[in-house]
Amino acid sequence: DLVKRLRGEVHLGAEFLPSLTHVVTPIGHQSLKSFAAALAGKWIVPPEWIMASAEAGHWLPEAALGGVRYENN
């Protein structure tokens, strides 16, 4: 699995966990999980971010591949 090769962990399912650091979803897709991630200030990234990071051998900057993070100030 690509995420595990990069020493990451995967949580599958619709439930949002506060310990999550990123939510992976296609750009423009809306779900309760991605909404909760936005409210919690977590990164929302497209699947292509994982694939490109695996190809590079390290995690790439999230925003470089369309990731967004909403700051809660």
mmCIF file of N, CA, C and O in Angstrom:
data_model
loop_
_atom_site.group_PDB
_atom_site.id
_atom_site.type_symbol
_atom_site.label_atom_id
_atom_site.label_comp_id
_atom_site.label_asym_id
_atom_site.label_seq_id
_atom_site.Cartn_x
_atom_site.Cartn_y
_atom_site.Cartn_z
ATOM 1 N N ASP A 1 0.847 -1.189 0.000
ATOM 2 C CA ASP A 1 0.000 0.000 0.000
ATOM 3 C C ASP A 1 0.884 1.242 0.000
ATOM 4 O O ASP A 1 1.873 1.330 0.721
ATOM 5 N N LEU A 2 0.525 2.208 -0.809
ATOM 6 C CA LEU A 2 1.362 3.404 -0.990
ATOM 7 C C LEU A 2 1.554 4.197 0.291
ATOM 8 O O LEU A 2 2.651 4.667 0.586
ATOM 9 N N VAL A 3 0.499 4.363 1.059
ATOM 10 C CA VAL A 3 0.588 5.161 2.290
ATOM 11 C C VAL A 3 1.521 4.484 3.290
ATOM 12 O O VAL A 3 2.360 5.147 3.913
ATOM 13 N N LYS A 4 1.404 3.198 3.438
ATOM 14 C CA LYS A 4 2.261 2.487 4.389
ATOM 15 C C LYS A 4 3.722 2.519 3.967
ATOM 16 O O LYS A 4 4.609 2.567 4.808
ATOM 17 N N ARG A 5 3.983 2.510 2.652
ATOM 18 C CA ARG A 5 5.369 2.627 2.180
ATOM 19 C C ARG A 5 5.975 3.962 2.574
ATOM 20 O O ARG A 5 7.182 4.078 2.771
ATOM 21 N N LEU A 6 5.133 4.983 2.712
ATOM 22 C CA LEU A 6 5.598 6.314 3.122
ATOM 23 C C LEU A 6 5.487 6.503 4.635
ATOM 24 O O LEU A 6 5.589 7.618 5.131
ATOM 25 N N ARG A 7 5.266 5.405 5.335
ATOM 26 C CA ARG A 7 5.164 5.371 6.803
ATOM 27 C C ARG A 7 3.953 6.134 7.326
ATOM 28 O O ARG A 7 3.989 6.745 8.390
ATOM 29 N N GLY A 8 2.876 6.080 6.560
ATOM 30 C CA GLY A 8 1.622 6.689 6.982
ATOM 31 C C GLY A 8 0.648 5.619 7.448
ATOM 32 O O GLY A 8 0.928 4.427 7.345
ATOM 33 N N GLU A 9 -0.472 6.041 7.961
ATOM 34 C CA GLU A 9 -1.521 5.132 8.404
ATOM 35 C C GLU A 9 -2.801 5.463 7.657
ATOM 36 O O GLU A 9 -3.018 6.600 7.261
ATOM 37 N N VAL A 10 -3.648 4.462 7.499
ATOM 38 C CA VAL A 10 -4.901 4.633 6.770
ATOM 39 C C VAL A 10 -6.073 4.296 7.690
ATOM 40 O O VAL A 10 -6.048 3.287 8.398
ATOM 41 N N HIS A 11 -7.065 5.146 7.660
ATOM 42 C CA HIS A 11 -8.338 4.873 8.339
ATOM 43 C C HIS A 11 -9.412 4.909 7.272
ATOM 44 O O HIS A 11 -9.681 5.970 6.698
ATOM 45 N N LEU A 12 -9.976 3.758 6.969
ATOM 46 C CA LEU A 12 -11.040 3.687 5.977
ATOM 47 C C LEU A 12 -12.377 3.822 6.678
ATOM 48 O O LEU A 12 -12.566 3.331 7.777
ATOM 49 N N GLY A 13 -13.285 4.473 6.035
ATOM 50 C CA GLY A 13 -14.613 4.617 6.611
ATOM 51 C C GLY A 13 -15.073 6.058 6.566
ATOM 52 O O GLY A 13 -14.300 6.978 6.318
ATOM 53 N N ALA A 14 -16.338 6.238 6.820
ATOM 54 C CA ALA A 14 -16.948 7.568 6.735
ATOM 55 C C ALA A 14 -16.772 8.381 8.008
ATOM 56 O O ALA A 14 -16.977 9.587 7.998
ATOM 57 N N GLU A 15 -16.393 7.740 9.096
ATOM 58 C CA GLU A 15 -16.281 8.426 10.385
ATOM 59 C C GLU A 15 -15.044 9.327 10.423
ATOM 60 O O GLU A 15 -13.946 8.913 10.064
ATOM 61 N N PHE A 16 -15.216 10.573 10.872
ATOM 62 C CA PHE A 16 -14.094 11.486 11.059
ATOM 63 C C PHE A 16 -13.525 11.279 12.446
ATOM 64 O O PHE A 16 -14.250 11.279 13.441
ATOM 65 N N LEU A 17 -12.221 11.102 12.527
ATOM 66 C CA LEU A 17 -11.531 10.980 13.807
ATOM 67 C C LEU A 17 -10.663 12.216 14.012
ATOM 68 O O LEU A 17 -9.923 12.617 13.102
ATOM 69 N N PRO A 18 -10.713 12.850 15.183
ATOM 70 C CA PRO A 18 -9.904 14.047 15.425
ATOM 71 C C PRO A 18 -8.403 13.811 15.250
ATOM 72 O O PRO A 18 -7.661 14.749 14.973
ATOM 73 N N SER A 19 -7.954 12.574 15.380
ATOM 74 C CA SER A 19 -6.528 12.278 15.237
ATOM 75 C C SER A 19 -6.065 12.247 13.782
ATOM 76 O O SER A 19 -4.858 12.217 13.521
ATOM 77 N N LEU A 20 -6.987 12.269 12.834
ATOM 78 C CA LEU A 20 -6.607 12.271 11.421
ATOM 79 C C LEU A 20 -5.842 13.544 11.087
ATOM 80 O O LEU A 20 -6.153 14.618 11.593
ATOM 81 N N THR A 21 -4.857 13.423 10.223
ATOM 82 C CA THR A 21 -4.105 14.600 9.785
ATOM 83 C C THR A 21 -4.512 15.034 8.380
ATOM 84 O O THR A 21 -4.351 16.198 8.025
ATOM 85 N N HIS A 22 -5.010 14.091 7.575
ATOM 86 C CA HIS A 22 -5.404 14.351 6.200
ATOM 87 C C HIS A 22 -6.663 13.551 5.867
ATOM 88 O O HIS A 22 -6.838 12.443 6.386
ATOM 89 N N VAL A 23 -7.485 14.101 5.005
ATOM 90 C CA VAL A 23 -8.613 13.365 4.428
ATOM 91 C C VAL A 23 -8.375 13.349 2.923
ATOM 92 O O VAL A 23 -8.134 14.387 2.309
ATOM 93 N N VAL A 24 -8.398 12.155 2.349
ATOM 94 C CA VAL A 24 -8.153 11.992 0.925
ATOM 95 C C VAL A 24 -9.485 11.828 0.214
ATOM 96 O O VAL A 24 -10.257 10.912 0.531
ATOM 97 N N THR A 25 -9.747 12.720 -0.740
ATOM 98 C CA THR A 25 -10.995 12.689 -1.486
ATOM 99 C C THR A 25 -10.792 13.429 -2.807
ATOM 100 O O THR A 25 -9.963 14.338 -2.872
ATOM 101 N N PRO A 26 -11.501 13.026 -3.847
ATOM 102 C CA PRO A 26 -11.357 13.745 -5.118
ATOM 103 C C PRO A 26 -11.699 15.233 -4.959
ATOM 104 O O PRO A 26 -12.570 15.596 -4.166
ATOM 105 N N ILE A 27 -11.023 16.073 -5.719
ATOM 106 C CA ILE A 27 -11.278 17.511 -5.674
ATOM 107 C C ILE A 27 -12.738 17.771 -6.026
ATOM 108 O O ILE A 27 -13.266 17.216 -6.983
ATOM 109 N N GLY A 28 -13.388 18.569 -5.207
ATOM 110 C CA GLY A 28 -14.780 18.919 -5.428
ATOM 111 C C GLY A 28 -15.780 17.980 -4.793
ATOM 112 O O GLY A 28 -16.963 18.277 -4.724
ATOM 113 N N HIS A 29 -15.318 16.819 -4.293
ATOM 114 C CA HIS A 29 -16.223 15.871 -3.641
ATOM 115 C C HIS A 29 -16.547 16.383 -2.246
ATOM 116 O O HIS A 29 -15.671 16.798 -1.507
ATOM 117 N N GLN A 30 -17.813 16.346 -1.896
ATOM 118 C CA GLN A 30 -18.237 16.810 -0.576
ATOM 119 C C GLN A 30 -18.818 15.650 0.221
ATOM 120 O O GLN A 30 -19.598 14.863 -0.304
ATOM 121 N N SER A 31 -18.406 15.566 1.467
ATOM 122 C CA SER A 31 -18.927 14.544 2.374
ATOM 123 C C SER A 31 -18.877 15.105 3.793
ATOM 124 O O SER A 31 -18.234 16.129 4.045
ATOM 125 N N LEU A 32 -19.542 14.436 4.696
ATOM 126 C CA LEU A 32 -19.479 14.868 6.098
ATOM 127 C C LEU A 32 -18.054 14.790 6.624
ATOM 128 O O LEU A 32 -17.621 15.635 7.411
ATOM 129 N N LYS A 33 -17.320 13.777 6.182
ATOM 130 C CA LYS A 33 -15.941 13.613 6.640
ATOM 131 C C LYS A 33 -15.066 14.774 6.160
ATOM 132 O O LYS A 33 -14.280 15.326 6.926
ATOM 133 N N SER A 34 -15.209 15.168 4.894
ATOM 134 C CA SER A 34 -14.395 16.288 4.403
ATOM 135 C C SER A 34 -14.841 17.613 5.030
ATOM 136 O O SER A 34 -14.016 18.486 5.299
ATOM 137 N N PHE A 35 -16.130 17.761 5.299
ATOM 138 C CA PHE A 35 -16.627 18.958 5.975
ATOM 139 C C PHE A 35 -16.048 19.038 7.393
ATOM 140 O O PHE A 35 -15.575 20.091 7.826
ATOM 141 N N ALA A 36 -16.048 17.921 8.115
ATOM 142 C CA ALA A 36 -15.484 17.886 9.469
ATOM 143 C C ALA A 36 -13.989 18.183 9.432
ATOM 144 O O ALA A 36 -13.469 18.887 10.300
ATOM 145 N N ALA A 37 -13.303 17.659 8.417
ATOM 146 C CA ALA A 37 -11.869 17.930 8.284
ATOM 147 C C ALA A 37 -11.619 19.409 8.064
ATOM 148 O O ALA A 37 -10.696 19.982 8.654
ATOM 149 N N ALA A 38 -12.437 20.041 7.226
ATOM 150 C CA ALA A 38 -12.285 21.478 6.975
ATOM 151 C C ALA A 38 -12.497 22.270 8.262
ATOM 152 O O ALA A 38 -11.728 23.180 8.575
ATOM 153 N N LEU A 39 -13.530 21.931 9.016
ATOM 154 C CA LEU A 39 -13.809 22.639 10.272
ATOM 155 C C LEU A 39 -12.695 22.441 11.302
ATOM 156 O O LEU A 39 -12.432 23.331 12.108
ATOM 157 N N ALA A 40 -12.048 21.274 11.256
ATOM 158 C CA ALA A 40 -10.980 20.968 12.214
ATOM 159 C C ALA A 40 -9.610 21.462 11.751
ATOM 160 O O ALA A 40 -8.618 21.274 12.455
ATOM 161 N N GLY A 41 -9.545 22.071 10.561
ATOM 162 C CA GLY A 41 -8.265 22.573 10.071
ATOM 163 C C GLY A 41 -7.334 21.491 9.562
ATOM 164 O O GLY A 41 -6.115 21.674 9.562
ATOM 165 N N LYS A 42 -7.877 20.379 9.098
ATOM 166 C CA LYS A 42 -7.065 19.271 8.577
ATOM 167 C C LYS A 42 -6.866 19.441 7.072
ATOM 168 O O LYS A 42 -7.645 20.112 6.389
ATOM 169 N N TRP A 43 -5.846 18.812 6.533
ATOM 170 C CA TRP A 43 -5.606 18.835 5.099
ATOM 171 C C TRP A 43 -6.629 17.965 4.390
ATOM 172 O O TRP A 43 -6.925 16.852 4.822
ATOM 173 N N ILE A 44 -7.154 18.476 3.280
ATOM 174 C CA ILE A 44 -8.021 17.715 2.386
ATOM 175 C C ILE A 44 -7.260 17.625 1.069
ATOM 176 O O ILE A 44 -6.967 18.649 0.443
ATOM 177 N N VAL A 45 -6.886 16.409 0.694
ATOM 178 C CA VAL A 45 -6.015 16.208 -0.463
ATOM 179 C C VAL A 45 -6.629 15.212 -1.438
ATOM 180 O O VAL A 45 -7.366 14.313 -1.051
ATOM 181 N N PRO A 46 -6.293 15.355 -2.732
ATOM 182 C CA PRO A 46 -6.795 14.404 -3.719
ATOM 183 C C PRO A 46 -5.946 13.122 -3.714
ATOM 184 O O PRO A 46 -4.794 13.138 -3.273
ATOM 185 N N PRO A 47 -6.495 12.024 -4.220
ATOM 186 C CA PRO A 47 -5.730 10.771 -4.281
ATOM 187 C C PRO A 47 -4.418 10.916 -5.050
ATOM 188 O O PRO A 47 -3.437 10.217 -4.743
ATOM 189 N N GLU A 48 -4.372 11.817 -6.012
ATOM 190 C CA GLU A 48 -3.149 12.022 -6.796
ATOM 191 C C GLU A 48 -1.978 12.454 -5.929
ATOM 192 O O GLU A 48 -0.819 12.190 -6.266
ATOM 193 N N TRP A 49 -2.259 13.097 -4.802
ATOM 194 C CA TRP A 49 -1.190 13.516 -3.885
ATOM 195 C C TRP A 49 -0.456 12.290 -3.331
ATOM 196 O O TRP A 49 0.769 12.283 -3.234
ATOM 197 N N ILE A 50 -1.217 11.255 -2.992
ATOM 198 C CA ILE A 50 -0.594 10.030 -2.479
ATOM 199 C C ILE A 50 0.243 9.376 -3.572
ATOM 200 O O ILE A 50 1.384 8.972 -3.337
ATOM 201 N N MET A 51 -0.309 9.263 -4.766
ATOM 202 C CA MET A 51 0.408 8.608 -5.867
ATOM 203 C C MET A 51 1.687 9.358 -6.223
ATOM 204 O O MET A 51 2.748 8.752 -6.397
ATOM 205 N N ALA A 52 1.618 10.680 -6.303
ATOM 206 C CA ALA A 52 2.802 11.478 -6.636
ATOM 207 C C ALA A 52 3.836 11.402 -5.511
ATOM 208 O O ALA A 52 5.043 11.338 -5.777
ATOM 209 N N SER A 53 3.384 11.397 -4.272
ATOM 210 C CA SER A 53 4.308 11.285 -3.138
ATOM 211 C C SER A 53 5.009 9.935 -3.141
ATOM 212 O O SER A 53 6.219 9.860 -2.901
ATOM 213 N N ALA A 54 4.265 8.869 -3.425
ATOM 214 C CA ALA A 54 4.871 7.533 -3.480
ATOM 215 C C ALA A 54 5.915 7.467 -4.588
ATOM 216 O O ALA A 54 6.994 6.890 -4.406
ATOM 217 N N GLU A 55 5.609 8.084 -5.724
ATOM 218 C CA GLU A 55 6.563 8.100 -6.832
ATOM 219 C C GLU A 55 7.825 8.864 -6.454
ATOM 220 O O GLU A 55 8.929 8.477 -6.828
ATOM 221 N N ALA A 56 7.663 9.955 -5.685
ATOM 222 C CA ALA A 56 8.805 10.763 -5.260
ATOM 223 C C ALA A 56 9.573 10.114 -4.102
ATOM 224 O O ALA A 56 10.719 10.461 -3.845
ATOM 225 N N GLY A 57 8.918 9.197 -3.381
ATOM 226 C CA GLY A 57 9.567 8.535 -2.254
ATOM 227 C C GLY A 57 9.451 9.281 -0.946
ATOM 228 O O GLY A 57 10.053 8.900 0.049
ATOM 229 N N HIS A 58 8.663 10.353 -0.926
ATOM 230 C CA HIS A 58 8.450 11.135 0.299
ATOM 231 C C HIS A 58 7.169 11.945 0.124
ATOM 232 O O HIS A 58 6.693 12.149 -0.993
ATOM 233 N N TRP A 59 6.650 12.428 1.233
ATOM 234 C CA TRP A 59 5.432 13.232 1.161
ATOM 235 C C TRP A 59 5.736 14.569 0.506
ATOM 236 O O TRP A 59 6.634 15.286 0.923
ATOM 237 N N LEU A 60 4.968 14.895 -0.519
ATOM 238 C CA LEU A 60 5.103 16.170 -1.206
ATOM 239 C C LEU A 60 4.248 17.223 -0.505
ATOM 240 O O LEU A 60 3.324 16.873 0.234
ATOM 241 N N PRO A 61 4.529 18.508 -0.743
ATOM 242 C CA PRO A 61 3.672 19.550 -0.157
ATOM 243 C C PRO A 61 2.224 19.369 -0.635
ATOM 244 O O PRO A 61 1.970 19.177 -1.819
ATOM 245 N N GLU A 62 1.314 19.407 0.297
ATOM 246 C CA GLU A 62 -0.090 19.135 -0.004
ATOM 247 C C GLU A 62 -0.661 20.094 -1.043
ATOM 248 O O GLU A 62 -1.360 19.687 -1.971
ATOM 249 N N ALA A 63 -0.370 21.366 -0.894
ATOM 250 C CA ALA A 63 -0.952 22.379 -1.776
ATOM 251 C C ALA A 63 -0.453 22.252 -3.213
ATOM 252 O O ALA A 63 -1.126 22.699 -4.144
ATOM 253 N N ALA A 64 0.700 21.628 -3.412
ATOM 254 C CA ALA A 64 1.260 21.496 -4.751
ATOM 255 C C ALA A 64 0.384 20.651 -5.668
ATOM 256 O O ALA A 64 0.458 20.780 -6.881
ATOM 257 N N LEU A 65 -0.437 19.792 -5.087
ATOM 258 C CA LEU A 65 -1.292 18.915 -5.895
ATOM 259 C C LEU A 65 -2.769 19.144 -5.607
ATOM 260 O O LEU A 65 -3.587 18.241 -5.741
ATOM 261 N N GLY A 66 -3.124 20.347 -5.205
ATOM 262 C CA GLY A 66 -4.531 20.692 -5.035
ATOM 263 C C GLY A 66 -5.090 20.511 -3.643
ATOM 264 O O GLY A 66 -6.286 20.657 -3.434
ATOM 265 N N GLY A 67 -4.250 20.204 -2.669
ATOM 266 C CA GLY A 67 -4.719 20.067 -1.293
ATOM 267 C C GLY A 67 -5.095 21.415 -0.706
ATOM 268 O O GLY A 67 -4.538 22.445 -1.084
ATOM 269 N N VAL A 68 -6.054 21.397 0.208
ATOM 270 C CA VAL A 68 -6.472 22.627 0.882
ATOM 271 C C VAL A 68 -6.540 22.395 2.385
ATOM 272 O O VAL A 68 -6.775 21.283 2.855
ATOM 273 N N ARG A 69 -6.324 23.459 3.111
ATOM 274 C CA ARG A 69 -6.431 23.429 4.567
ATOM 275 C C ARG A 69 -6.998 24.753 4.997
ATOM 276 O O ARG A 69 -6.473 25.811 4.669
ATOM 277 N N TYR A 70 -8.088 24.701 5.737
ATOM 278 C CA TYR A 70 -8.761 25.906 6.194
ATOM 279 C C TYR A 70 -8.322 26.207 7.620
ATOM 280 O O TYR A 70 -8.491 25.381 8.514
ATOM 281 N N GLU A 71 -7.747 27.391 7.804
ATOM 282 C CA GLU A 71 -7.285 27.796 9.128
ATOM 283 C C GLU A 71 -8.460 28.280 9.956
ATOM 284 O O GLU A 71 -9.317 29.019 9.463
ATOM 285 N N ASN A 72 -8.514 27.885 11.193
ATOM 286 C CA ASN A 72 -9.584 28.300 12.108
ATOM 287 C C ASN A 72 -9.022 29.344 13.060
ATOM 288 O O ASN A 72 -8.471 29.020 14.088
ATOM 289 N N ASN A 73 -9.161 30.593 12.676
ATOM 290 C CA ASN A 73 -8.642 31.675 13.528
ATOM 291 C C ASN A 73 -9.746 32.318 14.309
ATOM 292 O O ASN A 73 -10.773 32.598 13.961
#
